[in-house]
Tab-separated table of C-alpha atoms in Angstrom:
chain	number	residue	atom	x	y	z
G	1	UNK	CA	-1.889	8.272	12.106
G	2	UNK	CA	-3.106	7.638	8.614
G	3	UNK	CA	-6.165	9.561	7.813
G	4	UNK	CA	-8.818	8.145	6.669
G	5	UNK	CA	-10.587	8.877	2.800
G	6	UNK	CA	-13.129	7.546	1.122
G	7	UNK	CA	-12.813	6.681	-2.319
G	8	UNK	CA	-15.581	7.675	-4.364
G	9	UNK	CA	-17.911	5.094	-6.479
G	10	UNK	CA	-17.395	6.507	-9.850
G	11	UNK	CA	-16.912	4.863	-13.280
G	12	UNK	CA	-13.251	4.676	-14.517
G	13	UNK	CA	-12.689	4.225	-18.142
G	14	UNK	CA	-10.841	1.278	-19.206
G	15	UNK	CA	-8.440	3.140	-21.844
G	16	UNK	CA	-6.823	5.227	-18.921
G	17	UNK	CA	-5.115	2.346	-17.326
G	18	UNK	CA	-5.318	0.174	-19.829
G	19	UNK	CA	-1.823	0.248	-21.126
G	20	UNK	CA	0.047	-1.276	-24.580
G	21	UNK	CA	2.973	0.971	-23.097
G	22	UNK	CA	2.436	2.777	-19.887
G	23	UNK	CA	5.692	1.744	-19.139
G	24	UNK	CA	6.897	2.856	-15.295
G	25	UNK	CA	6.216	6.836	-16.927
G	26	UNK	CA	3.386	6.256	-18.935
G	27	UNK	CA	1.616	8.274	-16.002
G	28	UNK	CA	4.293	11.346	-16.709
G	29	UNK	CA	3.663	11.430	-20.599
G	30	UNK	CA	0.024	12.316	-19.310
G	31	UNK	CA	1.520	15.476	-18.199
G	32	UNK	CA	1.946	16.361	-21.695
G	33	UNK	CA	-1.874	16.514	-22.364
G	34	UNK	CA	-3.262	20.302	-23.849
G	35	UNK	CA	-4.378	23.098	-21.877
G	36	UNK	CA	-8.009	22.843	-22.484
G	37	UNK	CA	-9.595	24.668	-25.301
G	38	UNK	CA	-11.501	27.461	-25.065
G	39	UNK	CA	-14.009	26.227	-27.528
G	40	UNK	CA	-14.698	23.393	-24.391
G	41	UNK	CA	-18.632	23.580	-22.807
G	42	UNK	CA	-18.773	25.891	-19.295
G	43	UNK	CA	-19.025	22.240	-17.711
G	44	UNK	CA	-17.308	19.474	-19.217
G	45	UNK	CA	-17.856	16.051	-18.302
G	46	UNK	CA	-15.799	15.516	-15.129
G	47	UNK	CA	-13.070	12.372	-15.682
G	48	UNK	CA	-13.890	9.482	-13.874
G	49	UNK	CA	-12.368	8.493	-10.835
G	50	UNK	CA	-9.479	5.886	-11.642
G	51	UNK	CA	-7.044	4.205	-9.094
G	52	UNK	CA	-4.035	1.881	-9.797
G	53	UNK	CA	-0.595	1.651	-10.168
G	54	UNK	CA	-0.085	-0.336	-7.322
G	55	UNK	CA	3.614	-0.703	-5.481
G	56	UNK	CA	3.861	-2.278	-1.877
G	57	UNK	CA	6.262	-1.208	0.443
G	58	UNK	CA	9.393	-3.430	1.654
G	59	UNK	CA	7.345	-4.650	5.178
G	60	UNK	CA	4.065	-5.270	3.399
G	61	UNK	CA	2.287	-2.616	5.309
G	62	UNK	CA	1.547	0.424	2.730
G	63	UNK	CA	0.208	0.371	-0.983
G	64	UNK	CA	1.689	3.731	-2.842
G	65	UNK	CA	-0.589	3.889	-5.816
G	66	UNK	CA	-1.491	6.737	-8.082
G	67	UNK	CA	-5.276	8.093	-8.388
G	68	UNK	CA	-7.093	11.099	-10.476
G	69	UNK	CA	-10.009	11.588	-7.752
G	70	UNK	CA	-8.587	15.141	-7.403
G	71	UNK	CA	-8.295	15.840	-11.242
G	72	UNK	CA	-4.593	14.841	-11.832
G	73	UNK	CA	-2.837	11.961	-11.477
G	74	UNK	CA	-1.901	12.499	-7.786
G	75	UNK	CA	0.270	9.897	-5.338
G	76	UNK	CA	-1.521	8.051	-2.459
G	77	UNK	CA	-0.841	5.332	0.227
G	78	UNK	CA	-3.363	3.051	1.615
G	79	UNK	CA	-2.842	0.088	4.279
G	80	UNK	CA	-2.532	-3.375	3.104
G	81	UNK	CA	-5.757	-3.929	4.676
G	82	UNK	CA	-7.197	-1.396	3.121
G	83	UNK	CA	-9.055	0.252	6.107
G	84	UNK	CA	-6.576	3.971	5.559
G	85	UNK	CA	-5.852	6.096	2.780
G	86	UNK	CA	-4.127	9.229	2.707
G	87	UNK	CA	-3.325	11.511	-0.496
G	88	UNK	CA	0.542	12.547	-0.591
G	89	UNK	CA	0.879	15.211	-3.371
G	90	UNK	CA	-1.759	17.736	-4.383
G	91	UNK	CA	-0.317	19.220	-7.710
G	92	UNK	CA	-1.252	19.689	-11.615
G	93	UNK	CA	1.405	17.497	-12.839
G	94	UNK	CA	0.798	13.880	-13.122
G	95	UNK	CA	3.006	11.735	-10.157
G	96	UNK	CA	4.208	8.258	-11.814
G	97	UNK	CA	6.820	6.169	-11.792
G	98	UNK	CA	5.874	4.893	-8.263
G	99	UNK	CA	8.352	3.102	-6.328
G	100	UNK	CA	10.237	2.407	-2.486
G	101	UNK	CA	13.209	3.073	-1.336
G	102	UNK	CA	14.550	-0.493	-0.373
G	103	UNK	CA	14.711	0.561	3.339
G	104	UNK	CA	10.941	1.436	3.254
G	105	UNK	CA	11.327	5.175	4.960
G	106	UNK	CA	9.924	6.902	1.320
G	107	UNK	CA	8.019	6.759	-1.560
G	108	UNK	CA	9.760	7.387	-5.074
G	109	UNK	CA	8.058	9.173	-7.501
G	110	UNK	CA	8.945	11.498	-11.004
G	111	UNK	CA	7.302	14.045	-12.751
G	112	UNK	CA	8.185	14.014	-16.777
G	113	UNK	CA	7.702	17.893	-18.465
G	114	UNK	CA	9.519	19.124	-21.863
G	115	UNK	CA	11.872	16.341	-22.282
G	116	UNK	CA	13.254	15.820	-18.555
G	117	UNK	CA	12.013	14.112	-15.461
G	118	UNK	CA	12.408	15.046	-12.203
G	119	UNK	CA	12.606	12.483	-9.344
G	120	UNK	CA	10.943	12.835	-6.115
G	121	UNK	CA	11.244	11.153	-2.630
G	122	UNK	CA	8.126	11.526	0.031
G	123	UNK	CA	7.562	10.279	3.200
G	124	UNK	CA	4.685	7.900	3.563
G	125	UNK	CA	2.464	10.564	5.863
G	126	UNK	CA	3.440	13.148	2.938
G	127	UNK	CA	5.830	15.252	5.020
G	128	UNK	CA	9.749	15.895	3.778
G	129	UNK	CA	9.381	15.913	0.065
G	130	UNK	CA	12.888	15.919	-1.851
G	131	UNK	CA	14.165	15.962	-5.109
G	132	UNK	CA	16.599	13.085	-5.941
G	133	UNK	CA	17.486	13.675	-9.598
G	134	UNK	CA	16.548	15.200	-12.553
G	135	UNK	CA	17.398	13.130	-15.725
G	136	UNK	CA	16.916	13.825	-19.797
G	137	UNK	CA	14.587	10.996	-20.332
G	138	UNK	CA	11.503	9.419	-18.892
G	139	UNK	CA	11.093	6.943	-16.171
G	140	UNK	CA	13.749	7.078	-13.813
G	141	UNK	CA	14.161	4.344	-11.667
G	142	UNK	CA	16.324	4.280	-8.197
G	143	UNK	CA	19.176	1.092	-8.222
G	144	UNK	CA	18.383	-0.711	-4.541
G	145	UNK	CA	21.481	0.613	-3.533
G	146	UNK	CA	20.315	3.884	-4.394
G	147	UNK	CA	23.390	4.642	-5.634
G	148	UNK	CA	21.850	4.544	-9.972
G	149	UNK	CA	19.644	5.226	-12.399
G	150	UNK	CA	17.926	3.547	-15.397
G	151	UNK	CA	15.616	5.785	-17.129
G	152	UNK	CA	14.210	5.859	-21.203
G	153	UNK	CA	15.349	7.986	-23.927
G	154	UNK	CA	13.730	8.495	-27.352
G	155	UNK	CA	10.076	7.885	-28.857
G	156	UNK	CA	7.900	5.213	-27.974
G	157	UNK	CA	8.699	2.725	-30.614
G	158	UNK	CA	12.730	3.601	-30.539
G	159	UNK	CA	13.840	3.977	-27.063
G	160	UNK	CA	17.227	3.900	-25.454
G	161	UNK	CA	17.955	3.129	-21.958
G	162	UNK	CA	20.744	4.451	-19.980
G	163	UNK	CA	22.082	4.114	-16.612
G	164	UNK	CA	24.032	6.990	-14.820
G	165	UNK	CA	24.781	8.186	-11.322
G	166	UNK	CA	21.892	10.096	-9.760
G	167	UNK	CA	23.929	13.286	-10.582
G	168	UNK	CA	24.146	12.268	-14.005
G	169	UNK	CA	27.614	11.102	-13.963
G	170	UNK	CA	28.984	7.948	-15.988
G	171	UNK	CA	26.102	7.748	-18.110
G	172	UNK	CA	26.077	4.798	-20.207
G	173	UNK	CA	23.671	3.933	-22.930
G	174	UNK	CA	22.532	-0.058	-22.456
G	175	UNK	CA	19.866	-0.703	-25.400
G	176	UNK	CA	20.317	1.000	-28.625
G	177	UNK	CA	17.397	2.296	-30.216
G	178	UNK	CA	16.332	-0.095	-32.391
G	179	UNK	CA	13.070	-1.111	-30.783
G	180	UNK	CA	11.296	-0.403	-27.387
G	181	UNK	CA	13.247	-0.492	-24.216
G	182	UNK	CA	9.795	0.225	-21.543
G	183	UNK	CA	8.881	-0.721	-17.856
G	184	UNK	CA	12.650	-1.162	-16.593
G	185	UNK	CA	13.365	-2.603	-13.174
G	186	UNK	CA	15.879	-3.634	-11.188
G	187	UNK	CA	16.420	-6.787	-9.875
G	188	UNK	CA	16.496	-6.969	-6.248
G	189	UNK	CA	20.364	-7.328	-5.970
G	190	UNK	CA	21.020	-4.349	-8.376
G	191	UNK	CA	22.722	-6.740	-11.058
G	192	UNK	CA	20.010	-7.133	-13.236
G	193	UNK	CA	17.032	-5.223	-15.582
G	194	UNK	CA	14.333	-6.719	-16.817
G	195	UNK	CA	12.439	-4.779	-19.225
G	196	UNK	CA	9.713	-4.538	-22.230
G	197	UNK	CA	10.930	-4.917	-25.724
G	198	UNK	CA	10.365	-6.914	-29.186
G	199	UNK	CA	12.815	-9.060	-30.985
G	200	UNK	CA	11.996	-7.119	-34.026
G	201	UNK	CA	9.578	-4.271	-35.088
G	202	UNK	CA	7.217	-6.719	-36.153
G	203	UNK	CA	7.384	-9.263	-33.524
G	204	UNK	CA	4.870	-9.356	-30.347
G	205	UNK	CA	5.649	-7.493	-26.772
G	206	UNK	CA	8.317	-9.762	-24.678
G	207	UNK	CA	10.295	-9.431	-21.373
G	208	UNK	CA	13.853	-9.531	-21.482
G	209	UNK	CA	16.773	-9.309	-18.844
G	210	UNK	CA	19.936	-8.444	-19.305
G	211	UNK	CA	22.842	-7.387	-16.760
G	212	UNK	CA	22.899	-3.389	-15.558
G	213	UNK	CA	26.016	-2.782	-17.948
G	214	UNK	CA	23.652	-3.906	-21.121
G	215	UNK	CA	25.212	-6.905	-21.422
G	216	UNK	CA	23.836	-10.585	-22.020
G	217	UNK	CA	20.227	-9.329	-22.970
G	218	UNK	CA	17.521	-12.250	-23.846
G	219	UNK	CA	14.359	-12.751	-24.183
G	220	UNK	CA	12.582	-14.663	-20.923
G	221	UNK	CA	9.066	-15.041	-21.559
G	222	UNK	CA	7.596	-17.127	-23.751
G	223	UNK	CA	3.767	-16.892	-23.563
G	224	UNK	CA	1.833	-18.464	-26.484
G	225	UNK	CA	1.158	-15.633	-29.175
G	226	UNK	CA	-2.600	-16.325	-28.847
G	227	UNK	CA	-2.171	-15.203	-25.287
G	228	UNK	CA	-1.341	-11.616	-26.353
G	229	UNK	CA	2.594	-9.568	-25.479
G	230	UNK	CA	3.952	-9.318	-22.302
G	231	UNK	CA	5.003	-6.883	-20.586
G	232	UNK	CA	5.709	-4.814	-17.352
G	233	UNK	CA	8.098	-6.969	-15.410
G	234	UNK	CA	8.402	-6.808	-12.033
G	235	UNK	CA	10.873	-8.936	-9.975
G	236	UNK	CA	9.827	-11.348	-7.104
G	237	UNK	CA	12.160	-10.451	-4.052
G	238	UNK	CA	13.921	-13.659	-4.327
G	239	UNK	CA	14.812	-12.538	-7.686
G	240	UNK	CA	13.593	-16.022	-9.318
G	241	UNK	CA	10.157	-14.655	-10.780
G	242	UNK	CA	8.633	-12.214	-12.513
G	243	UNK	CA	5.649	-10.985	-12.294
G	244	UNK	CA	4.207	-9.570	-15.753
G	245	UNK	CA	0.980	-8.676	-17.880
G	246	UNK	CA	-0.597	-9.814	-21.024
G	247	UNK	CA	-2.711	-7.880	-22.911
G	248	UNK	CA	-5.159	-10.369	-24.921
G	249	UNK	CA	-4.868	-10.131	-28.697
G	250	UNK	CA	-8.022	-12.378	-28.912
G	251	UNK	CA	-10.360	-10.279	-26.594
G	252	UNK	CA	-10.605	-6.546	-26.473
G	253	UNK	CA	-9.838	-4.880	-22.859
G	254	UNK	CA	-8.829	-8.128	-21.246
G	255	UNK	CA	-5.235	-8.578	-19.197
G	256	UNK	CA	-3.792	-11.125	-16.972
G	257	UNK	CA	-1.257	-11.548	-14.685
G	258	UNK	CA	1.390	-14.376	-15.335
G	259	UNK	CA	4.223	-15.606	-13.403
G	260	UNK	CA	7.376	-16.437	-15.302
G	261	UNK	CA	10.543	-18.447	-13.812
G	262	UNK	CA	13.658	-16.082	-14.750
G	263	UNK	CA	15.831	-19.365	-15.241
G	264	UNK	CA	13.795	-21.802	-17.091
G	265	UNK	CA	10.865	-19.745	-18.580
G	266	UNK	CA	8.441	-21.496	-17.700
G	267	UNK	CA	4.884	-19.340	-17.139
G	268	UNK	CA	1.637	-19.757	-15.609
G	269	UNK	CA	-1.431	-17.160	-15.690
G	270	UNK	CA	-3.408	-16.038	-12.567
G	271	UNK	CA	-7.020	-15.880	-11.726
G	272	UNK	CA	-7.762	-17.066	-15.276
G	273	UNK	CA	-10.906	-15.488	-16.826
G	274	UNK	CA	-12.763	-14.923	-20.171
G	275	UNK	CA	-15.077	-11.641	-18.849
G	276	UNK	CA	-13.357	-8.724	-20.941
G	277	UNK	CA	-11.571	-6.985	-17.546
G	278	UNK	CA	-7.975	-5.909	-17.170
G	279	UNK	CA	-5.456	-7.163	-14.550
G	280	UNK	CA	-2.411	-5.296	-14.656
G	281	UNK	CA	0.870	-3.651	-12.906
G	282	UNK	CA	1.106	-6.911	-10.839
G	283	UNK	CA	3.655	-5.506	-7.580
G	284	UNK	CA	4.829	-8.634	-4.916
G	285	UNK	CA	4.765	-8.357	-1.341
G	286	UNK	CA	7.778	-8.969	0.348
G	287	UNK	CA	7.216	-12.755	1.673
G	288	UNK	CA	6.165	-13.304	-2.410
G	289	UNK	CA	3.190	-14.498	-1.144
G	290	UNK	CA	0.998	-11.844	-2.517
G	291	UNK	CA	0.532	-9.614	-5.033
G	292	UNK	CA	-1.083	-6.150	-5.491
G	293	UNK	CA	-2.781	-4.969	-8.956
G	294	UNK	CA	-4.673	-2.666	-10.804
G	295	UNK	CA	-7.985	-4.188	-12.091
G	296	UNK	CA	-11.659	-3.195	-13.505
G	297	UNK	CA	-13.075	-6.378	-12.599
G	298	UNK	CA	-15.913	-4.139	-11.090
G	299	UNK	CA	-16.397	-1.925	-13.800
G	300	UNK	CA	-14.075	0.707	-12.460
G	301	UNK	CA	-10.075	0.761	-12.498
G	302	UNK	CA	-8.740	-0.025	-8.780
G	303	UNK	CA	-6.179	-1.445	-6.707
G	304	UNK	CA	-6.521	-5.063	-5.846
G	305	UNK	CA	-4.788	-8.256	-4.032
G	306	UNK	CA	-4.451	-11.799	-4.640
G	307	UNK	CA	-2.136	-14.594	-3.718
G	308	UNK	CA	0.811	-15.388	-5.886
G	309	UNK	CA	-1.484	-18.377	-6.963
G	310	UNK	CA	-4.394	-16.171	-8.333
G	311	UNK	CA	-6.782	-17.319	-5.547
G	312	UNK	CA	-8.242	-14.847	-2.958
G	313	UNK	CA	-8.655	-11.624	-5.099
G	314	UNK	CA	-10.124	-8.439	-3.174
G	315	UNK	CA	-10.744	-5.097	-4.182
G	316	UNK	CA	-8.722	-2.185	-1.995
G	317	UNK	CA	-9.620	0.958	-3.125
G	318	UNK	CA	-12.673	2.344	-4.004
G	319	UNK	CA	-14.889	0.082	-1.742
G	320	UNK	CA	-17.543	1.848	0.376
G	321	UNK	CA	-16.394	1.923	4.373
């Protein structure tokens, strides 16, 4: 039985999910934050309470999402229906990278510190915690077959992506470091990454594909440049869509969520809107008839779900039981 917790009402600020590259270890590079000074006030203004990061599991049943109500970035499951929560990892370092195995049993997770990440596997009570790999990069990212990785290399603005065995074995270098190489993920047959990256240093945030050797790379989304840069693709299970954000270049602090046919390109936004609120980190249900995201719409950053069409949004965490 999943206990039950109450999320508490607090403010989130906007900044701490609002991401131009929180790519799938954006969470990690918190871990790199300063010990606090000792010039800091006896009693510092407590962070606010922020929720998101939002990955459903393979039978639709269980959100893993990542939340600060216990002062670090910590790894939690709810129920689709949002009615029980339970918090998985109680530690210092900041859990990201969120992510299922593809039979469902356990919850993915890495922790990034001094250049090298460590991958995790959990149960969804929290019990059996494992360590899978432990890779020189950021992000690493489980193959469905569980067989590779993908993780990021480099700084922020040049990063490489590589893909090895999760001992580290065969590892081959896929992007150069050129430009950005963020948010990878796997396609759900294992043949494919889709990824954040620019055609050039100056050009806007895009989503390519290419093939897991590297090869055949190109640019899929074309969202109007008034629209903003996409980003963080995630793969519908029929591996036909993507589901991505775009970060408004007109407005300040706004994000949608778009839907973008793999084949043709064609896009359309969700739940359109022209308040200044984020919706981001779009993750599908299985039956693609859903989708699960982190939004402020109600001042605070939490997990929400609508339907693939943008209609029926509803908060899940953070709502008063």
């Amino acid at each position: 039985m999943i206990k039950t917790v109450i999320a508490r009402p607090l403010l989130a600020p906007v900044a701490f999910f609002c991401l131009a590259f929180w790519s799938a270890s954006f969470t990690s590079a918190l871990s790199d934050r300063p010990e606090p000074s000792s010039q800091q006030s006896a009693s510092p203004t407590p962070t606010p309470v922020s929720s998101g990061l939002p990955v459903v599991s393979p039978n639709g049943k269980l959100i893993a999402f990542s939340s600060n109500s216990d002062g670090a970035d910590d790894l939690f499951v709810i129920s689709a229906d949002g009615k029980e929560q339970r918090q998985l990892t109680h530690t210092p370092e900041s859990e990201g990278n969120l992510a299922w195995t593809t039979n469902g049993k356990e919850i993915l997770f890495s922790v990034f510190r001094d250049g090298t990440s460590r991958l995790f596997a959990i149960d969804p009570n929290g019990k059996n915690q494992r360590e899978l790999a432990k890779v020189p990069g950021r992000a690493p990212t489980l193959s469905p077959d569980g067989k590779r990785l993908v993780y990021m290399a480099g700084t922020w603005t040049a990063t490489r992506l590589t893909v090895s065995l999760l001992d580290g074995s065969n590892a081959q270098q896929i992007t150069d470091d050129s430009s950005i190489a963020w948010n990878n993920h796997w396609s759900p047959d294992g043949k494919r990454i889709a990824f954040t990256s620019r055609e050039n240093p100056q050009s806007e945030l895009a989503v390519f594909v290419m093939n897991a050797d590297g090869s055949s790379r190109h640019h899929v989304t074309r969202v109007p440049a008034e629209e903003g840069g996409a980003q963080w693709p995630v793969w519908s299970p029929d591996g036909q869509r993507l589901a991505i954000q775009v970060n408004s270049r007109k407005q300040k602090n706004t994000a949608h969520i778009w839907i973008v046919d793999v084949a043709t390109g064609e896009a359309h936004k969700l739940a359109a809107h022209t308040e200044p609120y984020l919706d981001e980190t779009p993750s599908w249900f299985p039956d693609g008839k859903r989708i699960a995201f982190q939004s402020n719409r109600t001042g605070k950053m939490e997990v929400w779900i609508m339907n693939s069409d943008g209609s029926g949004a509803r908060q899940l965490t953070g709502v008063q039981k």
